[in-house]
CSV table of N, CA and C in Angstrom, one decimal:
chain,number,residue,atom,x,y,z
A,1,MET,N,55.7,32.0,125.5
A,1,MET,CA,55.6,31.9,126.7
A,1,MET,C,54.1,31.9,127.0
A,2,LYS,N,53.8,31.0,127.9
A,2,LYS,CA,52.6,30.9,128.3
A,2,LYS,C,52.4,31.5,129.7
A,3,ILE,N,51.2,32.3,129.8
A,3,ILE,CA,50.8,33.1,131.0
A,3,ILE,C,49.7,32.6,131.5
A,4,VAL,N,49.8,32.1,132.8
A,4,VAL,CA,48.4,31.6,133.5
A,4,VAL,C,47.4,32.7,134.0
A,5,THR,N,46.2,32.4,133.5
A,5,THR,CA,45.0,33.7,133.8
A,5,THR,C,44.4,33.3,135.0
A,6,ARG,N,43.9,34.1,135.6
A,6,ARG,CA,43.0,33.9,136.8
A,6,ARG,C,41.7,34.7,137.0
A,7,ASP,N,40.7,34.1,137.7
A,7,ASP,CA,39.3,34.7,137.7
A,7,ASP,C,39.6,35.9,138.9
A,8,SER,N,38.4,36.5,139.2
A,8,SER,CA,38.4,37.5,140.0
A,8,SER,C,38.6,37.3,141.4
A,9,GLU,N,38.7,35.8,141.7
A,9,GLU,CA,39.0,35.2,143.1
A,9,GLU,C,40.5,34.6,143.1
A,10,GLY,N,41.1,34.6,142.0
A,10,GLY,CA,42.4,34.3,142.2
A,10,GLY,C,42.6,32.7,141.6
A,11,ARG,N,41.5,32.2,141.2
A,11,ARG,CA,41.5,30.7,140.7
A,11,ARG,C,41.9,30.7,139.4
A,12,THR,N,42.8,29.7,138.9
A,12,THR,CA,43.4,29.5,137.6
A,12,THR,C,42.3,29.2,136.7
A,13,ASN,N,42.1,29.9,135.6
A,13,ASN,CA,41.0,29.5,134.7
A,13,ASN,C,41.4,29.4,133.2
A,14,GLY,N,42.7,29.3,133.0
A,14,GLY,CA,43.3,29.1,131.8
A,14,GLY,C,44.6,29.8,131.6
A,15,TYR,N,44.8,30.1,130.3
A,15,TYR,CA,46.1,30.9,130.0
A,15,TYR,C,46.2,31.6,128.7
A,16,LEU,N,47.1,32.4,128.4
A,16,LEU,CA,47.3,33.1,127.3
A,16,LEU,C,48.6,33.0,126.8
A,17,ILE,N,48.7,33.0,125.4
A,17,ILE,CA,50.1,32.8,124.5
A,17,ILE,C,50.4,34.2,124.0
A,18,PRO,N,51.1,34.9,124.4
A,18,PRO,CA,51.5,36.2,123.7
A,18,PRO,C,52.0,35.7,122.2
A,19,VAL,N,51.6,36.2,121.0
A,19,VAL,CA,52.5,36.0,119.9
A,19,VAL,C,53.1,37.1,119.2
A,20,TRP,N,52.5,38.4,119.4
A,20,TRP,CA,53.1,39.5,118.9
A,20,TRP,C,52.7,40.6,119.6
A,21,ASN,N,53.7,41.6,120.0
A,21,ASN,CA,53.2,42.9,120.8
A,21,ASN,C,54.0,44.0,120.1
A,22,ILE,N,53.2,44.8,119.7
A,22,ILE,CA,53.8,46.1,119.1
A,22,ILE,C,55.2,46.8,120.1
A,23,LEU,N,54.9,46.5,121.2
A,23,LEU,CA,55.7,47.0,122.3
A,23,LEU,C,57.4,46.4,122.2
A,24,THR,N,57.3,45.1,121.6
A,24,THR,CA,58.6,44.5,121.4
A,24,THR,C,59.1,44.5,119.9
A,25,ASP,N,58.0,44.7,119.2
A,25,ASP,CA,58.2,44.8,117.7
A,25,ASP,C,59.3,43.8,117.1
A,26,LEU,N,59.1,42.7,117.4
A,26,LEU,CA,59.8,41.6,116.9
A,26,LEU,C,59.9,41.4,115.5
A,27,CYS,N,60.8,41.8,114.6
A,27,CYS,CA,60.8,41.6,113.3
A,27,CYS,C,59.8,42.5,112.5
A,28,SER,N,59.2,43.3,113.2
A,28,SER,CA,58.3,44.2,112.6
A,28,SER,C,56.8,43.4,112.6
A,29,ALA,N,55.9,44.5,112.2
A,29,ALA,CA,54.6,44.2,112.4
A,29,ALA,C,54.2,43.1,111.4
A,30,PRO,N,53.4,42.1,111.6
A,30,PRO,CA,52.8,41.1,110.6
A,30,PRO,C,51.9,41.9,109.6
A,31,ASP,N,51.8,41.6,108.4
A,31,ASP,CA,50.9,42.0,107.3
A,31,ASP,C,49.5,41.3,107.3
A,32,GLN,N,49.9,39.9,108.0
A,32,GLN,CA,48.6,38.9,107.8
A,32,GLN,C,48.8,38.0,108.8
A,33,VAL,N,47.9,37.3,109.5
A,33,VAL,CA,48.0,36.2,110.3
A,33,VAL,C,47.0,35.0,110.1
A,34,TYR,N,47.6,33.9,110.0
A,34,TYR,CA,46.8,32.8,109.8
A,34,TYR,C,47.3,31.4,110.5
A,35,VAL,N,46.3,30.6,110.5
A,35,VAL,CA,46.6,29.4,111.2
A,35,VAL,C,46.7,28.2,110.1
A,36,THR,N,47.8,27.4,110.1
A,36,THR,CA,47.8,26.1,109.3
A,36,THR,C,48.0,25.1,110.1
A,37,ALA,N,47.2,24.1,109.8
A,37,ALA,CA,47.2,22.7,110.5
A,37,ALA,C,48.0,21.7,109.9
A,38,ILE,N,48.9,21.0,110.5
A,38,ILE,CA,49.6,19.9,109.9
A,38,ILE,C,49.2,18.7,110.5
A,39,ALA,N,48.8,17.7,109.8
A,39,ALA,CA,48.7,16.4,110.1
A,39,ALA,C,49.6,15.7,110.9
A,40,PRO,N,49.4,14.8,111.8
A,40,PRO,CA,50.2,14.0,112.5
A,40,PRO,C,51.3,13.3,111.5
A,41,HIS,N,52.4,13.1,111.6
A,41,HIS,CA,53.5,12.7,111.2
A,41,HIS,C,53.6,13.2,109.6
A,42,SER,N,53.4,14.3,109.4
A,42,SER,CA,53.3,15.1,108.2
A,42,SER,C,54.4,16.1,107.9
A,43,MET,N,54.5,16.5,106.7
A,43,MET,CA,55.6,17.8,106.6
A,43,MET,C,54.8,18.8,105.5
A,44,LYS,N,55.0,20.1,105.8
A,44,LYS,CA,54.5,21.1,104.9
A,44,LYS,C,55.8,21.7,104.3
A,45,GLY,N,56.0,21.6,103.1
A,45,GLY,CA,57.1,22.3,102.4
A,45,GLY,C,58.0,21.2,101.9
A,46,PRO,N,59.2,21.5,101.5
A,46,PRO,CA,59.8,22.9,101.7
A,46,PRO,C,59.4,24.2,101.0
A,47,HIS,N,59.4,25.0,101.7
A,47,HIS,CA,58.8,26.5,100.8
A,47,HIS,C,60.4,27.3,100.6
A,48,LEU,N,60.1,28.2,99.8
A,48,LEU,CA,60.8,29.2,99.6
A,48,LEU,C,60.3,30.5,99.2
A,49,HIS,N,60.4,31.7,100.0
A,49,HIS,CA,59.8,32.9,99.4
A,49,HIS,C,61.0,33.9,99.2
A,50,HIS,N,61.2,34.6,98.4
A,50,HIS,CA,62.4,35.6,98.2
A,50,HIS,C,62.1,36.8,98.8
A,51,VAL,N,60.7,37.2,98.9
A,51,VAL,CA,60.3,38.5,99.5
A,51,VAL,C,59.6,38.3,100.8
A,52,ARG,N,58.9,37.3,101.2
A,52,ARG,CA,58.3,37.4,102.3
A,52,ARG,C,58.7,36.6,103.4
A,53,ARG,N,59.0,37.1,104.7
A,53,ARG,CA,59.5,36.2,105.7
A,53,ARG,C,58.3,35.6,106.5
A,54,GLY,N,58.6,34.6,107.0
A,54,GLY,CA,57.6,34.1,108.0
A,54,GLY,C,58.0,33.8,109.4
A,55,LEU,N,57.2,34.2,110.4
A,55,LEU,CA,56.9,34.3,111.8
A,55,LEU,C,56.1,33.4,112.5
A,56,PHE,N,56.5,32.4,113.0
A,56,PHE,CA,55.8,31.1,113.2
A,56,PHE,C,55.7,30.7,114.8
A,57,CYS,N,54.5,30.3,115.2
A,57,CYS,CA,54.4,30.0,116.7
A,57,CYS,C,53.3,28.8,116.7
A,58,CYS,N,53.9,27.6,117.0
A,58,CYS,CA,52.8,26.5,117.2
A,58,CYS,C,52.1,26.6,118.4
A,59,ILE,N,50.6,26.7,118.3
A,59,ILE,CA,49.9,26.9,119.5
A,59,ILE,C,49.1,25.7,119.9
A,60,PHE,N,49.2,24.6,119.1
A,60,PHE,CA,48.5,23.5,119.6
A,60,PHE,C,49.4,22.2,119.3
A,61,GLY,N,50.1,21.3,120.1
A,61,GLY,CA,51.0,20.2,119.8
A,61,GLY,C,52.5,20.8,119.4
A,62,ASN,N,53.1,20.2,119.0
A,62,ASN,CA,54.7,20.5,118.7
A,62,ASN,C,55.2,20.4,117.1
A,63,VAL,N,56.0,21.2,116.8
A,63,VAL,CA,56.4,21.0,115.5
A,63,VAL,C,58.0,21.5,115.5
A,64,LYS,N,58.6,21.3,114.4
A,64,LYS,CA,60.1,21.3,114.2
A,64,LYS,C,60.2,22.1,112.8
A,65,ILE,N,60.7,23.3,112.8
A,65,ILE,CA,60.6,24.0,111.7
A,65,ILE,C,62.1,23.9,111.1
A,66,VAL,N,62.7,23.4,110.2
A,66,VAL,CA,63.8,23.2,109.7
A,66,VAL,C,64.2,24.2,108.5
A,67,THR,N,65.3,25.0,108.6
A,67,THR,CA,65.9,25.8,107.7
A,67,THR,C,66.9,25.4,107.2
A,68,ARG,N,67.3,25.7,106.0
A,68,ARG,CA,68.7,25.4,105.2
A,68,ARG,C,69.3,26.7,104.8
A,69,MET,N,70.5,26.5,105.1
A,69,MET,CA,71.3,27.8,105.0
A,69,MET,C,72.7,27.3,104.3
A,70,GLY,N,72.9,27.3,102.8
A,70,GLY,CA,73.7,26.6,102.1
A,70,GLY,C,73.6,25.0,102.4
A,71,ASP,N,74.6,24.3,102.7
A,71,ASP,CA,74.4,23.0,103.0
A,71,ASP,C,74.0,22.2,104.2
A,72,SER,N,73.8,23.4,105.1
A,72,SER,CA,73.4,23.0,106.4
A,72,SER,C,72.1,23.2,106.9
A,73,TYR,N,71.4,22.4,107.6
A,73,TYR,CA,70.0,22.4,108.3
A,73,TYR,C,70.1,22.7,109.6
A,74,VAL,N,69.1,23.4,110.0
A,74,VAL,CA,69.0,23.7,111.6
A,74,VAL,C,67.5,23.4,111.9
A,75,GLU,N,67.4,22.8,112.9
A,75,GLU,CA,65.9,22.7,113.5
A,75,GLU,C,65.6,23.6,114.5
A,76,HIS,N,64.5,24.0,114.5
A,76,HIS,CA,63.9,25.1,115.4
A,76,HIS,C,62.7,24.4,115.9
A,77,TRP,N,62.4,24.3,117.4
A,77,TRP,CA,61.2,23.9,117.8
A,77,TRP,C,60.4,24.8,118.4
A,78,THR,N,59.0,24.8,118.5
A,78,THR,CA,58.1,25.5,118.8
A,78,THR,C,56.6,24.6,119.3
A,79,GLY,N,56.1,25.1,120.2
A,79,GLY,CA,54.9,24.3,120.6
A,79,GLY,C,54.8,24.3,121.9
A,80,GLU,N,53.8,23.3,122.6
A,80,GLU,CA,53.4,23.3,123.9
A,80,GLU,C,54.5,22.9,124.8
A,81,GLY,N,55.4,22.0,124.2
A,81,GLY,CA,56.5,21.4,124.8
A,81,GLY,C,57.8,22.4,124.8
A,82,TYR,N,57.7,23.6,124.0
A,82,TYR,CA,58.8,24.7,123.8
A,82,TYR,C,58.5,25.9,124.2
A,83,ASN,N,57.6,26.1,125.1
A,83,ASN,CA,57.1,27.5,125.7
A,83,ASN,C,56.4,28.3,124.4
A,84,HIS,N,55.8,27.5,123.3
A,84,HIS,CA,55.3,28.5,122.2
A,84,HIS,C,56.3,29.5,121.7
A,85,ALA,N,57.6,28.9,121.5
A,85,ALA,CA,58.6,30.0,120.9
A,85,ALA,C,58.2,30.6,119.6
A,86,LEU,N,58.6,31.8,119.0
A,86,LEU,CA,58.5,32.2,117.9
A,86,LEU,C,59.7,31.9,117.1
A,87,ILE,N,59.4,31.3,115.9
A,87,ILE,CA,60.6,31.2,114.8
A,87,ILE,C,60.4,32.1,113.9
A,88,LEU,N,61.4,32.8,113.5
A,88,LEU,CA,61.5,33.6,112.4
A,88,LEU,C,62.3,32.8,111.2
A,89,VAL,N,61.8,33.1,110.0
A,89,VAL,CA,62.2,32.2,108.9
A,89,VAL,C,62.5,33.4,107.7
A,90,PRO,N,63.7,34.0,107.6
A,90,PRO,CA,63.8,35.3,106.9
A,90,PRO,C,63.6,34.8,105.4
A,91,ALA,N,63.2,35.9,104.6
A,91,ALA,CA,63.0,35.7,103.3
A,91,ALA,C,64.2,35.3,102.5
A,92,GLY,N,64.2,34.5,101.5
A,92,GLY,CA,65.5,33.8,101.0
A,92,GLY,C,65.9,32.5,101.6
A,93,MET,N,65.3,32.0,102.9
A,93,MET,CA,65.9,30.8,103.3
A,93,MET,C,64.9,29.7,103.4
A,94,PRO,N,65.2,28.7,102.5
A,94,PRO,CA,64.1,27.6,102.4
A,94,PRO,C,63.9,26.9,103.7
A,95,ALA,N,62.5,26.5,104.0
A,95,ALA,CA,62.2,25.9,105.1
A,95,ALA,C,61.0,24.9,105.1
A,96,ALA,N,61.0,23.9,106.2
A,96,ALA,CA,60.1,23.0,106.0
A,96,ALA,C,59.4,22.8,107.5
A,97,ILE,N,58.0,22.6,107.7
A,97,ILE,CA,57.6,22.4,109.0
A,97,ILE,C,57.2,20.8,109.1
A,98,TYR,N,57.7,20.3,110.1
A,98,TYR,CA,57.4,18.8,110.5
A,98,TYR,C,56.6,18.8,111.6
A,99,ASN,N,55.5,17.6,111.5
A,99,ASN,CA,54.8,17.5,112.8
A,99,ASN,C,55.0,16.0,113.0
A,100,ASP,N,55.9,15.6,113.8
A,100,ASP,CA,56.3,14.1,114.2
A,100,ASP,C,55.4,13.7,115.1
A,101,GLY,N,54.6,14.5,115.8
A,101,GLY,CA,53.4,14.0,116.7
A,101,GLY,C,52.4,13.0,116.2
A,102,ASP,N,51.7,12.8,117.3
A,102,ASP,CA,50.5,11.8,117.1
A,102,ASP,C,49.2,12.8,116.9
A,103,ILE,N,49.3,13.8,117.0
A,103,ILE,CA,48.0,14.7,117.1
A,103,ILE,C,48.1,15.7,115.8
A,104,GLU,N,47.3,16.4,115.4
A,104,GLU,CA,47.2,17.4,114.6
A,104,GLU,C,47.8,18.7,115.1
A,105,ALA,N,48.9,19.6,114.6
A,105,ALA,CA,49.5,20.6,115.3
A,105,ALA,C,48.8,21.8,114.3
A,106,LEU,N,48.5,22.9,115.3
A,106,LEU,CA,48.1,24.2,114.8
A,106,LEU,C,49.2,25.3,114.9
A,107,VAL,N,49.6,25.8,113.9
A,107,VAL,CA,50.5,26.8,113.8
A,107,VAL,C,50.2,28.0,113.3
A,108,LEU,N,50.5,29.0,113.8
A,108,LEU,CA,50.2,30.6,113.6
A,108,LEU,C,51.2,31.0,112.6
A,109,ASN,N,51.0,31.7,111.7
A,109,ASN,CA,52.1,32.5,110.7
A,109,ASN,C,51.5,33.8,110.7
A,110,LEU,N,52.6,34.6,111.0
A,110,LEU,CA,52.6,36.1,110.9
A,110,LEU,C,53.5,36.6,109.6
A,111,PRO,N,53.2,36.3,108.5
A,111,PRO,CA,54.2,36.7,107.3
A,111,PRO,C,54.3,38.4,107.1
A,112,ARG,N,55.2,38.7,106.6
A,112,ARG,CA,55.3,40.1,106.0
A,112,ARG,C,56.2,40.1,104.7
A,113,PRO,N,55.6,40.7,103.7
A,113,PRO,CA,54.4,41.1,103.3
A,113,PRO,C,53.4,39.9,103.1
A,114,ALA,N,52.1,40.2,103.0
A,114,ALA,CA,51.1,39.2,103.2
A,114,ALA,C,51.1,38.4,101.9
A,115,TRP,N,50.6,37.3,102.0
A,115,TRP,CA,50.3,36.5,100.7
A,115,TRP,C,49.5,37.1,99.8
A,116,SER,N,49.5,37.1,98.3
A,116,SER,CA,48.6,37.6,97.4
A,116,SER,C,48.6,36.7,96.1
A,117,ALA,N,47.5,36.5,95.6
A,117,ALA,CA,47.5,36.0,94.3
A,117,ALA,C,48.2,36.4,93.4
A,118,ASP,N,48.3,37.9,93.0
A,118,ASP,CA,48.8,38.5,92.3
A,118,ASP,C,50.5,38.5,92.3
A,119,ASN,N,51.0,38.1,93.6
A,119,ASN,CA,52.5,37.7,93.6
A,119,ASN,C,52.6,36.9,94.8
A,120,PRO,N,52.4,35.3,94.5
A,120,PRO,CA,52.5,34.4,95.7
A,120,PRO,C,53.7,34.3,96.2
A,121,ASP,N,54.9,34.7,95.3
A,121,ASP,CA,56.3,34.6,96.0
A,121,ASP,C,56.5,32.9,96.5
A,122,GLU,N,56.0,32.2,95.6
A,122,GLU,CA,56.5,30.7,96.1
A,122,GLU,C,57.3,30.3,94.9
A,123,TRP,N,58.5,29.8,95.4
A,123,TRP,CA,59.5,29.4,94.4
A,123,TRP,C,60.1,27.9,94.8
A,124,PRO,N,60.6,27.1,93.9
A,124,PRO,CA,60.6,25.8,94.1
A,124,PRO,C,62.2,25.5,95.0
A,125,VAL,N,62.0,24.6,95.8
A,125,VAL,CA,63.4,24.2,96.5
A,125,VAL,C,64.0,23.1,95.9
A,126,ALA,N,65.2,23.4,95.4
A,126,ALA,CA,66.0,22.2,94.7
A,126,ALA,C,66.9,21.4,95.8
A,127,ASP,N,66.9,20.2,95.7
A,127,ASP,CA,67.8,19.3,96.5
A,127,ASP,C,67.8,19.5,97.8
A,128,TRP,N,66.6,19.3,98.5
A,128,TRP,CA,66.2,19.3,99.8
A,128,TRP,C,66.5,17.9,100.4
A,129,THR,N,67.6,17.8,101.1
A,129,THR,CA,68.1,16.5,101.6
A,129,THR,C,67.9,16.2,103.0
A,130,TYR,N,67.2,17.3,103.7
A,130,TYR,CA,67.0,17.1,105.2
A,130,TYR,C,66.3,15.7,105.4
A,131,GLY,N,66.8,14.9,106.3
A,131,GLY,CA,66.2,13.7,106.8
A,131,GLY,C,67.2,12.5,106.0
A,132,GLN,N,68.1,12.8,105.1
A,132,GLN,CA,68.9,12.0,104.5
A,132,GLN,C,70.3,12.0,104.9
A,133,GLU,N,70.6,13.1,105.8
A,133,GLU,CA,71.9,13.4,106.4
A,133,GLU,C,71.9,13.8,107.7
A,134,ALA,N,72.9,14.0,108.6
A,134,ALA,CA,72.8,14.4,109.7
A,134,ALA,C,72.5,15.8,109.9
A,135,VAL,N,71.6,16.4,110.9
A,135,VAL,CA,71.4,17.8,111.1
A,135,VAL,C,72.6,18.5,111.8
A,136,HIS,N,72.8,19.6,111.5
A,136,HIS,CA,74.0,20.3,111.9
A,136,HIS,C,73.9,20.9,113.4
A,137,GLU,N,72.6,21.3,113.4
A,137,GLU,CA,72.6,22.3,114.8
A,137,GLU,C,71.0,22.1,114.9
A,138,THR,N,70.6,22.2,116.2
A,138,THR,CA,69.3,22.1,116.8
A,138,THR,C,69.2,23.1,117.7
A,139,ILE,N,68.0,23.9,117.7
A,139,ILE,CA,67.8,25.2,118.4
A,139,ILE,C,66.6,24.8,119.2
A,140,ARG,N,66.7,24.8,120.4
A,140,ARG,CA,65.3,24.6,121.3
A,140,ARG,C,65.1,25.7,122.1
C-alpha cells in the first residue's frame, strides 16, 4: 500500500511503501532483506527452496511471480500497478519472477531463514512448463 507523505505545510512531498511491520507480523520477521533487479522482458528462476520462504514486494516497476503447486501454476502480481502487494512463496514451492515490462524492476525479498553460503538451499526445478500451457489462476 502506497502512503502519500506531506511536508509541515500539508503539501505532498512523496510517499512511503510499508513492507513489513512487527505489529502485523505477516509470516514472521524476515532474517534478511535485499533488493534484486530484473531486466526488462526477463525471468529469474524458477527457484526452489526446501527450507527458506520468500516474501516479495516490487518497489519499482511491476512483476509477475509465478508459483507451481503440482501441475497448476498461479500468477501473483506486485508492483506500482498493484499497490506493491506482498507475495509469500512458502518453502517447498517452486517459483519464478517475470518482468514483462520495458523498464528494470526492483524487488525486495525478505527471506526466512537468511541465505547462507554454508547452506544455500538451492534446488533444481524439474519440468517447469509455465508459458507452454494455460495458467490456471491469476491473483492480483
